[in-house]
Short mmCIF file of C-alpha atoms and ligand atoms in Angstrom, two decimals:
data_model
loop_
_atom_site.label_atom_id
_atom_site.label_comp_id
_atom_site.label_asym_id
_atom_site.label_seq_id
_atom_site.Cartn_x
_atom_site.Cartn_y
_atom_site.Cartn_z
CA UNK A 1 5.49 -14.88 4.40
CA UNK A 2 3.35 -13.28 7.08
CA UNK A 3 -0.37 -12.97 5.97
CA UNK A 4 -3.02 -10.53 6.90
CA UNK A 5 -6.67 -11.40 6.62
CA UNK A 6 -9.02 -8.98 4.63
CA UNK A 7 -12.38 -8.67 5.67
CA UNK A 8 -13.47 -10.86 2.79
CA UNK A 9 -11.48 -13.73 4.33
CA UNK A 10 -8.70 -13.64 1.73
CA UNK A 11 -5.29 -13.90 2.79
CA UNK A 12 -2.62 -11.31 1.48
CA UNK A 13 0.98 -10.85 1.89
CA UNK A 14 1.73 -8.49 4.60
CA UNK A 15 4.75 -7.36 2.63
CA UNK A 16 3.99 -6.08 -0.75
CA UNK A 17 5.49 -3.93 -3.65
CA UNK A 18 4.93 -0.46 -4.34
CA UNK A 19 5.30 0.94 -7.92
CA UNK A 20 5.09 4.76 -7.70
CA UNK A 21 7.21 6.13 -10.12
CA UNK A 22 8.15 2.90 -11.74
CA UNK A 23 7.87 2.65 -15.52
CA UNK A 24 8.66 6.39 -15.72
CA UNK A 25 12.33 5.96 -16.88
CA UNK A 26 12.47 3.62 -19.89
CA UNK A 27 16.15 3.09 -19.57
CA UNK A 28 15.45 1.26 -16.12
CA UNK A 29 12.24 -0.90 -17.61
CA UNK A 30 13.95 -4.22 -17.64
CA UNK A 31 15.72 -3.72 -14.09
CA UNK A 32 12.52 -2.78 -12.71
CA UNK A 33 10.64 -5.70 -14.26
CA UNK A 34 13.39 -7.93 -13.05
CA UNK A 35 13.04 -6.50 -9.61
CA UNK A 36 9.43 -6.97 -9.26
CA UNK A 37 9.45 -10.73 -10.69
CA UNK A 38 12.32 -11.39 -7.91
CA UNK A 39 9.94 -9.69 -5.25
CA UNK A 40 7.03 -12.32 -6.49
CA UNK A 41 9.71 -14.93 -5.98
CA UNK A 42 10.39 -13.84 -2.61
CA UNK A 43 6.63 -13.89 -1.60
CA UNK A 44 6.19 -10.07 -1.95
CA UNK A 45 2.88 -11.02 -4.04
CA UNK A 46 0.91 -8.09 -3.42
CA UNK A 47 1.36 -5.41 -5.92
CA UNK A 48 0.32 -1.96 -5.61
CA UNK A 49 -0.35 0.31 -8.66
CA UNK A 50 -2.67 3.24 -9.71
CA UNK A 51 -4.08 4.67 -13.04
CA UNK A 52 -2.32 7.93 -12.01
CA UNK A 53 1.35 6.66 -11.73
CA UNK A 54 2.93 7.60 -14.81
CA UNK A 55 -0.45 7.84 -16.22
CA UNK A 56 -0.68 4.18 -16.64
CA UNK A 57 3.13 3.42 -17.18
CA UNK A 58 3.46 1.79 -13.84
CA UNK A 59 0.18 -0.74 -14.64
CA UNK A 60 1.78 -1.27 -18.09
CA UNK A 61 5.04 -2.24 -16.25
CA UNK A 62 3.49 -4.49 -13.79
CA UNK A 63 1.27 -6.08 -16.74
CA UNK A 64 4.53 -7.09 -18.20
CA UNK A 65 6.31 -8.02 -14.92
CA UNK A 66 3.37 -10.64 -13.98
CA UNK A 67 2.96 -12.02 -17.43
CA UNK A 68 2.59 -16.02 -16.93
CA UNK A 69 2.19 -15.40 -13.07
CA UNK A 70 -1.22 -14.14 -12.67
CA UNK A 71 -2.03 -16.80 -10.03
CA UNK A 72 0.96 -15.96 -7.90
CA UNK A 73 -0.06 -12.29 -7.28
CA UNK A 74 -2.55 -10.29 -5.84
CA UNK A 75 -2.97 -6.88 -8.03
CA UNK A 76 -4.04 -3.68 -6.06
CA UNK A 77 -4.84 -0.42 -8.52
CA UNK A 78 -6.46 2.85 -7.68
CA UNK A 79 -9.33 5.01 -9.66
CA UNK A 80 -8.62 8.56 -9.62
CA UNK A 81 -11.27 10.60 -7.68
CA UNK A 82 -12.73 12.41 -10.61
CA UNK A 83 -13.12 8.92 -12.15
CA UNK A 84 -14.98 7.60 -9.37
CA UNK A 85 -18.54 7.77 -10.69
CA UNK A 86 -20.98 5.68 -12.52
CA UNK A 87 -20.03 6.96 -15.79
CA UNK A 88 -16.18 7.16 -15.62
CA UNK A 89 -15.08 4.28 -13.30
CA UNK A 90 -15.89 1.55 -16.01
CA UNK A 91 -13.79 3.05 -18.22
CA UNK A 92 -11.00 3.79 -16.11
CA UNK A 93 -11.10 -0.01 -14.90
CA UNK A 94 -11.21 -1.02 -18.66
CA UNK A 95 -8.17 1.09 -19.23
CA UNK A 96 -6.45 -0.38 -16.06
CA UNK A 97 -7.33 -3.99 -16.82
CA UNK A 98 -5.84 -3.60 -20.51
CA UNK A 99 -2.57 -2.14 -19.10
CA UNK A 100 -2.12 -4.88 -16.57
CA UNK A 101 -3.18 -7.48 -19.09
CA UNK A 102 -5.52 -9.24 -16.69
CA UNK A 103 -9.27 -10.00 -16.52
CA UNK A 104 -9.79 -8.68 -13.04
CA UNK A 105 -8.11 -6.06 -10.26
CA UNK A 106 -8.17 -7.94 -7.10
CA UNK A 107 -8.47 -5.02 -5.09
CA UNK A 108 -9.59 -1.66 -6.53
CA UNK A 109 -9.20 1.41 -4.65
CA UNK A 110 -10.58 4.89 -4.70
CA UNK A 111 -7.26 6.80 -4.58
CA UNK A 112 -8.43 9.77 -2.57
CA UNK A 113 -11.93 11.41 -1.76
CA UNK A 114 -12.98 13.92 -4.48
CA UNK A 115 -16.32 15.42 -5.36
CA UNK A 116 -18.06 12.30 -6.40
CA UNK A 117 -20.32 11.08 -3.55
CA UNK A 118 -18.99 8.02 -1.75
CA UNK A 119 -22.46 6.45 -2.39
CA UNK A 120 -22.18 6.49 -5.98
CA UNK A 121 -18.31 5.41 -5.67
CA UNK A 122 -19.70 2.37 -4.22
CA UNK A 123 -22.37 1.69 -6.42
CA UNK A 124 -19.93 1.90 -9.27
CA UNK A 125 -17.33 -0.45 -7.42
CA UNK A 126 -20.35 -2.86 -6.91
CA UNK A 127 -21.35 -2.87 -10.48
CA UNK A 128 -17.69 -3.61 -11.45
CA UNK A 129 -17.91 -6.48 -8.94
CA UNK A 130 -20.83 -7.84 -10.73
CA UNK A 131 -19.44 -7.56 -13.68
CA UNK A 132 -16.32 -9.73 -12.79
CA UNK A 133 -14.06 -6.93 -13.50
CA UNK A 134 -12.82 -6.36 -9.96
CA UNK A 135 -12.95 -8.69 -6.95
CA UNK A 136 -13.00 -6.29 -4.18
CA UNK A 137 -12.77 -2.70 -3.60
CA UNK A 138 -11.39 -0.13 -0.88
CA UNK A 139 -10.18 2.99 -0.28
CA UNK A 140 -7.06 5.31 0.27
CA UNK A 141 -6.27 8.70 2.15
CA UNK A 142 -9.90 8.43 4.12
CA UNK A 143 -9.54 9.72 7.63
CA UNK A 144 -11.77 8.34 10.48
CA UNK A 145 -14.70 10.84 9.70
CA UNK A 146 -14.63 9.81 6.01
CA UNK A 147 -14.59 6.05 6.96
CA UNK A 148 -17.46 6.48 9.05
CA UNK A 149 -19.48 8.32 6.32
CA UNK A 150 -18.36 5.48 4.04
CA UNK A 151 -19.61 2.68 6.67
CA UNK A 152 -23.09 4.44 6.85
CA UNK A 153 -23.38 4.32 2.75
CA UNK A 154 -25.36 1.62 1.64
CA UNK A 155 -22.94 -1.25 0.76
CA UNK A 156 -20.12 0.78 2.28
CA UNK A 157 -19.24 -1.69 4.72
CA UNK A 158 -17.78 -4.13 2.18
CA UNK A 159 -14.46 -1.83 2.03
CA UNK A 160 -11.31 -4.09 2.29
CA UNK A 161 -8.74 -1.90 3.02
CA UNK A 162 -7.68 2.05 3.84
CA UNK A 163 -4.29 2.76 2.10
CA UNK A 164 -2.74 5.52 4.29
CA UNK A 165 0.61 7.23 4.91
CA UNK A 166 2.06 5.25 7.93
CA UNK A 167 5.45 4.86 8.89
CA UNK A 168 7.71 5.31 12.04
CA UNK A 169 8.02 9.06 11.38
CA UNK A 170 4.07 9.34 10.72
CA UNK A 171 2.15 7.61 13.59
CA UNK A 172 -0.88 9.88 13.69
CA UNK A 173 -3.34 7.12 12.21
CA UNK A 174 -2.59 5.29 15.47
CA UNK A 175 -4.95 7.76 17.53
CA UNK A 176 -8.21 6.83 16.17
CA UNK A 177 -8.07 5.77 12.55
CA UNK A 178 -6.08 2.55 13.14
CA UNK A 179 -8.41 1.63 16.41
CA UNK A 180 -11.57 2.38 14.32
CA UNK A 181 -10.29 -0.02 11.59
CA UNK A 182 -9.05 -2.69 13.84
CA UNK A 183 -12.36 -2.88 15.57
CA UNK A 184 -13.86 -3.86 12.18
CA UNK A 185 -11.00 -6.13 11.22
CA UNK A 186 -10.27 -3.76 8.11
CA UNK A 187 -6.46 -4.01 7.59
CA UNK A 188 -4.49 -0.73 6.66
CA UNK A 189 -2.25 -0.55 3.73
CA UNK A 190 0.75 1.47 5.02
CA UNK A 191 2.10 3.60 1.85
CA UNK A 192 5.67 5.33 2.16
CA UNK A 193 7.06 3.02 4.74
CA UNK A 194 10.37 4.56 4.31
CA UNK A 195 8.94 8.09 3.83
CA UNK A 196 9.95 7.99 0.18
CA UNK A 197 13.28 6.91 1.34
CA UNK A 198 14.07 9.84 3.66
CA UNK A 199 13.19 7.66 6.81
CA UNK A 200 16.34 5.54 6.31
CA UNK A 201 18.64 8.33 6.52
CA UNK A 202 17.53 9.56 9.96
CA UNK A 203 20.48 9.30 12.60
CA UNK A 204 18.32 7.78 15.23
CA UNK A 205 17.14 5.07 12.76
CA UNK A 206 20.36 4.27 11.51
CA UNK A 207 21.92 4.15 15.29
CA UNK A 208 19.02 1.54 16.19
CA UNK A 209 19.69 -0.18 12.91
CA UNK A 210 23.39 -0.58 13.82
CA UNK A 211 22.67 -1.77 17.51
CA UNK A 212 20.24 -4.45 16.29
CA UNK A 213 22.26 -5.76 13.38
CA UNK A 214 19.63 -4.77 10.77
CA UNK A 215 19.69 -2.03 8.05
CA UNK A 216 17.51 0.96 8.54
CA UNK A 217 15.03 -0.13 6.04
CA UNK A 218 14.65 -3.36 7.72
CA UNK A 219 13.70 -1.79 10.92
CA UNK A 220 11.32 0.76 9.14
CA UNK A 221 9.60 -2.29 7.50
CA UNK A 222 9.91 -4.50 10.35
CA UNK A 223 8.04 -2.17 12.85
CA UNK A 224 5.07 -2.08 10.55
CA UNK A 225 5.03 -5.89 10.01
CA UNK A 226 5.28 -6.29 13.94
CA UNK A 227 1.80 -4.79 14.09
CA UNK A 228 -1.63 -6.70 13.74
CA UNK A 229 -3.52 -5.92 10.43
CA UNK A 230 -0.92 -3.75 8.60
CA UNK A 231 0.30 -4.54 5.11
CA UNK A 232 3.43 -2.47 3.90
CA UNK A 233 4.15 -1.90 0.34
CA UNK A 234 7.59 -0.19 0.04
CA UNK A 235 8.68 0.67 -3.41
CA UNK A 236 12.39 -0.19 -5.08
CA UNK A 237 13.24 -0.65 -8.58
CA UNK A 238 16.66 -2.05 -7.16
CA UNK A 239 17.14 -5.98 -6.50
CA UNK A 240 19.52 -5.48 -3.88
CA UNK A 241 17.52 -2.93 -2.08
CA UNK A 242 14.61 -5.55 -2.65
CA UNK A 243 16.38 -8.22 -1.34
CA UNK A 244 17.44 -6.37 1.97
CA UNK A 245 13.79 -5.00 2.43
CA UNK A 246 12.56 -8.66 2.18
CA UNK A 247 14.88 -9.59 4.94
CA UNK A 248 12.85 -7.75 7.10
CA UNK A 249 10.62 -10.52 7.30
CA UNK A 250 13.34 -12.72 8.69
CA UNK A 251 14.25 -10.60 11.59
CA UNK A 252 11.07 -9.85 13.56
CA UNK A 253 11.12 -7.22 16.15
CA UNK A 254 10.32 -8.06 19.63
CA UNK A 255 9.05 -6.32 22.70
CA UNK A 256 12.09 -4.83 23.92
CA UNK A 257 13.23 -3.30 20.44
CA UNK A 258 9.62 -2.15 19.80
CA UNK A 259 9.61 -0.46 23.18
CA UNK A 260 12.93 1.17 22.23
CA UNK A 261 11.45 2.25 18.86
CA UNK A 262 8.47 3.82 20.66
CA UNK A 263 11.06 6.18 22.43
CA UNK A 264 12.68 7.27 19.50
CA UNK A 265 9.70 7.65 17.37
CA UNK A 266 6.90 8.36 20.00
CA UNK A 267 3.10 7.38 19.28
CA UNK A 268 0.90 10.33 18.90
CA UNK A 269 -0.27 12.22 21.90
CA UNK A 270 -3.72 13.35 20.69
CA UNK A 271 -5.69 13.48 17.20
CA UNK A 272 -4.17 15.08 14.11
CA UNK A 273 -5.21 15.40 10.66
CA UNK A 274 -4.48 12.31 8.23
CA UNK A 275 -1.33 13.16 6.50
CA UNK A 276 -0.85 12.50 2.50
CA UNK A 277 2.28 12.62 0.33
P1 NAP B 1 8.60 4.32 -0.03
O1 NAP B 1 8.20 3.16 -0.43
O2 NAP B 1 8.61 4.90 1.28
O3 NAP B 1 10.19 4.61 -0.37
C1 NAP B 1 10.46 4.38 -1.60
C2 NAP B 1 12.01 5.17 -1.96
O4 NAP B 1 12.76 4.58 -1.10
C3 NAP B 1 12.51 4.97 -3.37
O5 NAP B 1 12.97 6.24 -3.68
C4 NAP B 1 13.37 3.89 -3.16
O6 NAP B 1 14.42 4.24 -3.99
C5 NAP B 1 14.08 3.94 -1.97
N1 NAP B 1 14.33 2.87 -1.23
C6 NAP B 1 13.62 1.66 -1.27
N2 NAP B 1 14.12 0.72 -0.48
C7 NAP B 1 15.46 1.01 0.00
C8 NAP B 1 16.40 0.78 0.87
N3 NAP B 1 16.55 -0.50 1.19
N4 NAP B 1 17.40 1.66 1.22
C9 NAP B 1 17.21 2.90 0.65
N5 NAP B 1 16.31 3.36 -0.08
C10 NAP B 1 15.51 2.50 -0.35
O7 NAP B 1 7.67 5.33 -0.90
P2 NAP B 1 6.67 5.45 -1.84
O8 NAP B 1 6.92 5.05 -3.25
O9 NAP B 1 6.24 6.90 -1.80
O10 NAP B 1 5.60 4.30 -1.13
C11 NAP B 1 5.46 3.11 -1.60
C12 NAP B 1 4.14 2.86 -2.46
O11 NAP B 1 2.98 3.29 -1.69
C13 NAP B 1 4.25 3.51 -3.61
O12 NAP B 1 5.19 3.11 -4.57
C14 NAP B 1 2.84 3.43 -4.16
O13 NAP B 1 2.63 2.00 -4.66
C15 NAP B 1 2.11 3.45 -2.82
N6 NAP B 1 1.65 5.04 -2.30
C16 NAP B 1 0.25 5.60 -2.34
C17 NAP B 1 -0.11 6.42 -1.95
C18 NAP B 1 -1.58 6.78 -1.94
O14 NAP B 1 -1.92 7.97 -2.00
N7 NAP B 1 -2.37 5.94 -1.95
C19 NAP B 1 0.75 7.56 -1.93
C20 NAP B 1 2.09 7.28 -1.94
C21 NAP B 1 2.55 5.91 -2.19
P3 NAP B 1 15.00 2.72 -5.31
O15 NAP B 1 13.60 2.48 -5.95
O16 NAP B 1 16.14 3.61 -6.11
O17 NAP B 1 15.68 1.75 -4.47
#
């Protein structure tokens, strides 16, 4: 498994597992648990969830899936912006820990910036670190201006990642956010790497994949894995698609096909606002 180094020096899997909408449908529960466990078997040990996902249903399912396998996984969860305060964050974190059935979250993220000042959120994260309830913290959906602001807050430079929308069809972050993060050795966690499944239906990607003996999802994931300091977290609740996606690790894209992809899905030509799903 390709690994990415966090600023704290810890190595995490470059290909992880997303869990948005997992746990929502009780009839699919066992299939989704088996799928996450199969993912861990294949080395996709970074699991991304959030208190928002199904209002705790996703975290609860992840908790069940990692039962007995705590040492193998790196758990990422997220706090709602309105809970990212001195008063509410400890409560949110305790609730997430209970649902996940673990003692500490490996990486706890601010889901997006709300009304709580970043300085207060950083203090609340650091207090949870001292209490042993989280090991590291990071952010999500913060653009370059907000990352600069965070960096200037006392303790803000301890941020471990910015989780943002990034895929072949959404390359805006390459203009300024990615270079800013790379300069500071902060990896990006690319969410919706398949554009919620829509990317794999695009004709140009389907044709490219066929020419290169891959599937469209393998190309979309492989393109992210080919870049330095990028962690991809595709979501699937289906074992066959999970195994298909994991095979992206075994067909790394080389310079010529990457150039071809640049022509099909061009990089940005100027700044653009950070997109969100
Ligand atoms: P995604 O991973 O881009 O796409 C997931 C969709 O693609 C699902 O409908 C899945 O269906 C389908 N899919 C997966 N593998 C496939 C394959 N090989 N062929 C065809 N379809 C396939 O979308 P996402 O769930 O939005 O993003 C991934 C994760 O990022 C989330 O689960 C979440 O953990 C995180 N996220 C974070 C934020 C944030 O604000 N921080 C926002 C969005 C997402 P099946 O499940 O039926 O296979």
